Amino acid sequence: PDPCSTLAWHPRYMTSAALICAAAASFLVGGGPRAPAALPRAGRIIAAIDYKDPAVAAEFQKVQERPIELVEAEIEKSGVPVPPSLNEMDMRLMLVELRMRKAGTMPGGGKAAPKKPASYGSKYEEALWEKPAFKRLIDDYRARGNTNALNLATEYLNSPRQAADRYAGTGA
């Protein structure tokens, strides 16, 4: 006799047994627990500026000379709402950061572009550097969290026969 159907008829165990059986069935039919869908990841947020940087200090000196009403007005004119709880110093620092970001002079604001290697470690690495369309495709796979497609692309460039054997019929 099926233990799930036996327990399901007992009034005391009806609800819990039904839930256990449903969970077991979904586990067996679905092939195991499912991983949550991949969510896009946010870039690293840098929350502070370096006050010791000479460019920041110079801009801060300019902002320091202005009355707080003008500081607030300039921030709001830029389209950034000023929270009512913000104190004067934070408001001034906010304007410094806003001005420097707009001017493109924010220290550490951008990453240096990766340098092209003198030689490539694999055909996949060469394709990433030499074929912009392939790089965009790989970046799209990464953004979507499509690991199978990434693995297939890597393996296909490095060893087409092995990739065909491994990924034939997988839909990757």
mmCIF file of C-alpha atoms in Angstrom:
data_model
loop_
_atom_site.group_PDB
_atom_site.id
_atom_site.type_symbol
_atom_site.label_atom_id
_atom_site.label_comp_id
_atom_site.label_asym_id
_atom_site.label_seq_id
_atom_site.Cartn_x
_atom_site.Cartn_y
_atom_site.Cartn_z
ATOM 1 C CA PRO A 1 0.000 0.000 0.000
ATOM 2 C CA ASP A 2 1.074 3.533 -0.760
ATOM 3 C CA PRO A 3 1.981 5.320 2.521
ATOM 4 C CA CYS A 4 0.970 8.680 1.064
ATOM 5 C CA SER A 5 -2.554 7.553 0.248
ATOM 6 C CA THR A 6 -2.923 5.764 3.626
ATOM 7 C CA LEU A 7 -1.883 8.807 5.647
ATOM 8 C CA ALA A 8 -3.915 11.159 3.512
ATOM 9 C CA TRP A 9 -7.156 9.547 4.741
ATOM 10 C CA HIS A 10 -6.337 9.893 8.429
ATOM 11 C CA PRO A 11 -7.917 13.194 9.605
ATOM 12 C CA ARG A 12 -5.020 14.124 11.887
ATOM 13 C CA TYR A 13 -2.396 13.749 9.179
ATOM 14 C CA MET A 14 -4.467 14.769 6.186
ATOM 15 C CA THR A 15 -3.004 18.232 5.697
ATOM 16 C CA SER A 16 0.623 17.529 6.570
ATOM 17 C CA ALA A 17 0.716 14.212 4.698
ATOM 18 C CA ALA A 18 -0.793 15.803 1.615
ATOM 19 C CA LEU A 19 1.821 18.553 1.725
ATOM 20 C CA ILE A 20 4.657 16.055 2.170
ATOM 21 C CA CYS A 21 3.391 13.915 -0.717
ATOM 22 C CA ALA A 22 2.980 16.957 -2.953
ATOM 23 C CA ALA A 23 6.492 18.143 -2.134
ATOM 24 C CA ALA A 24 7.960 14.686 -2.762
ATOM 25 C CA ALA A 25 6.109 14.353 -6.059
ATOM 26 C CA SER A 26 7.240 17.756 -7.263
ATOM 27 C CA PHE A 27 10.820 16.932 -6.221
ATOM 28 C CA LEU A 28 10.773 13.654 -8.152
ATOM 29 C CA VAL A 29 8.990 14.998 -11.225
ATOM 30 C CA GLY A 30 10.979 18.234 -11.352
ATOM 31 C CA GLY A 31 14.303 16.465 -10.926
ATOM 32 C CA GLY A 32 15.235 18.057 -7.643
ATOM 33 C CA PRO A 33 15.201 21.483 -6.090
ATOM 34 C CA ARG A 34 15.196 24.380 -8.488
ATOM 35 C CA ALA A 35 17.655 27.213 -8.295
ATOM 36 C CA PRO A 36 16.099 30.651 -8.176
ATOM 37 C CA ALA A 37 16.104 32.564 -11.447
ATOM 38 C CA ALA A 38 19.207 34.637 -11.933
ATOM 39 C CA LEU A 39 18.660 38.283 -11.131
ATOM 40 C CA PRO A 40 20.662 41.028 -12.739
ATOM 41 C CA ARG A 41 23.407 42.158 -10.448
ATOM 42 C CA ALA A 42 23.942 45.748 -9.604
ATOM 43 C CA GLY A 43 27.379 47.227 -10.061
ATOM 44 C CA ARG A 44 29.485 48.005 -7.054
ATOM 45 C CA ILE A 45 28.238 51.163 -5.381
ATOM 46 C CA ILE A 46 30.866 53.550 -4.121
ATOM 47 C CA ALA A 47 29.316 55.502 -1.274
ATOM 48 C CA ALA A 48 32.031 58.017 -0.425
ATOM 49 C CA ILE A 49 34.508 60.316 -2.076
ATOM 50 C CA ASP A 50 38.118 60.743 -1.017
ATOM 51 C CA TYR A 51 38.230 64.075 0.832
ATOM 52 C CA LYS A 52 42.031 64.073 0.809
ATOM 53 C CA ASP A 53 42.137 64.144 -2.988
ATOM 54 C CA PRO A 54 43.308 67.619 -4.120
ATOM 55 C CA ALA A 55 40.592 67.901 -6.786
ATOM 56 C CA VAL A 56 37.886 67.113 -4.213
ATOM 57 C CA ALA A 57 39.377 69.584 -1.734
ATOM 58 C CA ALA A 58 39.463 72.335 -4.359
ATOM 59 C CA GLU A 59 35.842 71.742 -5.365
ATOM 60 C CA PHE A 60 34.786 71.595 -1.727
ATOM 61 C CA GLN A 61 36.452 74.960 -1.118
ATOM 62 C CA LYS A 62 34.370 76.490 -3.917
ATOM 63 C CA VAL A 63 31.159 75.007 -2.487
ATOM 64 C CA GLN A 64 32.078 76.083 1.049
ATOM 65 C CA GLU A 65 32.046 79.746 -0.013
ATOM 66 C CA ARG A 66 28.424 79.586 -1.206
ATOM 67 C CA PRO A 67 25.397 80.170 1.033
ATOM 68 C CA ILE A 68 23.500 76.997 1.877
ATOM 69 C CA GLU A 69 20.365 78.201 0.059
ATOM 70 C CA LEU A 70 22.316 78.411 -3.215
ATOM 71 C CA VAL A 71 23.866 74.997 -2.585
ATOM 72 C CA GLU A 72 20.428 73.478 -2.095
ATOM 73 C CA ALA A 73 19.045 75.293 -5.144
ATOM 74 C CA GLU A 74 21.896 74.043 -7.364
ATOM 75 C CA ILE A 75 21.380 70.453 -6.260
ATOM 76 C CA GLU A 76 17.640 70.636 -6.910
ATOM 77 C CA LYS A 77 18.191 72.390 -10.248
ATOM 78 C CA SER A 78 20.254 69.361 -11.276
ATOM 79 C CA GLY A 79 17.222 67.163 -10.665
ATOM 80 C CA VAL A 80 18.410 65.580 -7.430
ATOM 81 C CA PRO A 81 15.956 65.955 -4.545
ATOM 82 C CA VAL A 82 17.495 67.121 -1.292
ATOM 83 C CA PRO A 83 16.135 65.122 1.655
ATOM 84 C CA PRO A 84 14.864 67.391 4.453
ATOM 85 C CA SER A 85 16.948 65.447 6.973
ATOM 86 C CA LEU A 86 20.230 66.313 5.211
ATOM 87 C CA ASN A 87 22.477 68.623 7.243
ATOM 88 C CA GLU A 88 24.482 71.480 5.733
ATOM 89 C CA MET A 89 27.793 69.616 5.535
ATOM 90 C CA ASP A 90 26.252 66.594 3.810
ATOM 91 C CA MET A 91 24.447 68.914 1.422
ATOM 92 C CA ARG A 92 27.724 70.614 0.510
ATOM 93 C CA LEU A 93 29.457 67.250 0.021
ATOM 94 C CA MET A 94 26.538 66.106 -2.104
ATOM 95 C CA LEU A 95 27.023 69.142 -4.352
ATOM 96 C CA VAL A 96 30.769 68.489 -4.591
ATOM 97 C CA GLU A 97 30.113 64.936 -5.733
ATOM 98 C CA LEU A 98 27.360 66.051 -8.112
ATOM 99 C CA ARG A 99 29.553 68.686 -9.756
ATOM 100 C CA MET A 100 32.508 66.321 -10.097
ATOM 101 C CA ARG A 101 30.407 63.529 -11.571
ATOM 102 C CA LYS A 102 28.859 65.920 -14.089
ATOM 103 C CA ALA A 103 32.266 67.262 -15.076
ATOM 104 C CA GLY A 104 33.752 63.760 -15.281
ATOM 105 C CA THR A 105 36.465 64.644 -12.778
ATOM 106 C CA MET A 106 35.338 62.274 -10.020
ATOM 107 C CA PRO A 107 38.458 60.506 -8.707
ATOM 108 C CA GLY A 108 38.238 56.754 -9.146
ATOM 109 C CA GLY A 109 35.001 57.221 -11.070
ATOM 110 C CA GLY A 110 35.872 54.920 -13.916
ATOM 111 C CA LYS A 111 37.649 51.648 -14.362
ATOM 112 C CA ALA A 112 40.666 51.496 -16.590
ATOM 113 C CA ALA A 113 39.969 49.495 -19.711
ATOM 114 C CA PRO A 114 41.537 46.036 -19.621
ATOM 115 C CA LYS A 115 44.713 45.781 -21.683
ATOM 116 C CA LYS A 116 44.865 43.493 -24.658
ATOM 117 C CA PRO A 117 47.226 40.588 -23.892
ATOM 118 C CA ALA A 118 50.352 40.082 -26.005
ATOM 119 C CA SER A 119 49.338 36.477 -26.664
ATOM 120 C CA TYR A 120 46.135 34.548 -26.062
ATOM 121 C CA GLY A 121 45.743 31.531 -23.797
ATOM 122 C CA SER A 122 43.014 29.962 -25.953
ATOM 123 C CA LYS A 123 40.907 30.469 -29.066
ATOM 124 C CA TYR A 124 38.047 31.592 -26.805
ATOM 125 C CA GLU A 125 40.182 34.347 -25.289
ATOM 126 C CA GLU A 126 41.296 35.426 -28.763
ATOM 127 C CA ALA A 127 37.683 35.614 -29.966
ATOM 128 C CA LEU A 128 36.745 37.780 -26.970
ATOM 129 C CA TRP A 129 39.401 40.312 -27.932
ATOM 130 C CA GLU A 130 39.209 40.128 -31.733
ATOM 131 C CA LYS A 131 35.462 39.634 -32.380
ATOM 132 C CA PRO A 132 33.289 42.382 -30.847
ATOM 133 C CA ALA A 133 30.031 40.614 -31.797
ATOM 134 C CA PHE A 134 31.197 37.475 -29.977
ATOM 135 C CA LYS A 135 32.109 39.559 -26.908
ATOM 136 C CA ARG A 136 28.608 41.124 -26.907
ATOM 137 C CA LEU A 137 27.044 37.650 -27.165
ATOM 138 C CA ILE A 138 29.118 36.362 -24.244
ATOM 139 C CA ASP A 139 28.278 39.466 -22.174
ATOM 140 C CA ASP A 140 24.591 38.854 -22.898
ATOM 141 C CA TYR A 141 24.890 35.229 -21.752
ATOM 142 C CA ARG A 142 26.586 36.417 -18.537
ATOM 143 C CA ALA A 143 23.934 39.061 -17.890
ATOM 144 C CA ARG A 144 21.192 36.467 -18.316
ATOM 145 C CA GLY A 145 23.026 33.900 -16.178
ATOM 146 C CA ASN A 146 23.038 31.391 -19.064
ATOM 147 C CA THR A 147 25.895 29.197 -17.859
ATOM 148 C CA ASN A 148 25.224 26.397 -20.340
ATOM 149 C CA ALA A 149 25.524 28.745 -23.310
ATOM 150 C CA LEU A 150 28.727 30.240 -21.858
ATOM 151 C CA ASN A 151 30.228 26.792 -21.376
ATOM 152 C CA LEU A 152 29.172 25.708 -24.859
ATOM 153 C CA ALA A 153 30.704 28.797 -26.487
ATOM 154 C CA THR A 154 33.953 28.379 -24.573
ATOM 155 C CA GLU A 155 34.219 24.701 -25.306
ATOM 156 C CA TYR A 156 33.168 25.012 -28.949
ATOM 157 C CA LEU A 157 35.946 27.461 -29.734
ATOM 158 C CA ASN A 158 38.569 25.453 -27.887
ATOM 159 C CA SER A 159 37.416 21.952 -28.884
ATOM 160 C CA PRO A 160 34.469 21.768 -31.344
ATOM 161 C CA ARG A 161 34.244 17.962 -31.385
ATOM 162 C CA GLN A 162 34.164 17.704 -27.590
ATOM 163 C CA ALA A 163 31.516 20.453 -27.417
ATOM 164 C CA ALA A 164 29.349 18.668 -29.973
ATOM 165 C CA ASP A 165 29.584 15.436 -27.973
ATOM 166 C CA ARG A 166 28.768 17.067 -24.645
ATOM 167 C CA TYR A 167 26.054 19.496 -25.680
ATOM 168 C CA ALA A 168 24.284 17.645 -28.498
ATOM 169 C CA GLY A 169 20.540 17.749 -27.868
ATOM 170 C CA THR A 170 20.711 19.948 -24.758
ATOM 171 C CA GLY A 171 19.274 23.050 -26.385
ATOM 172 C CA ALA A 172 22.164 25.165 -25.121
#
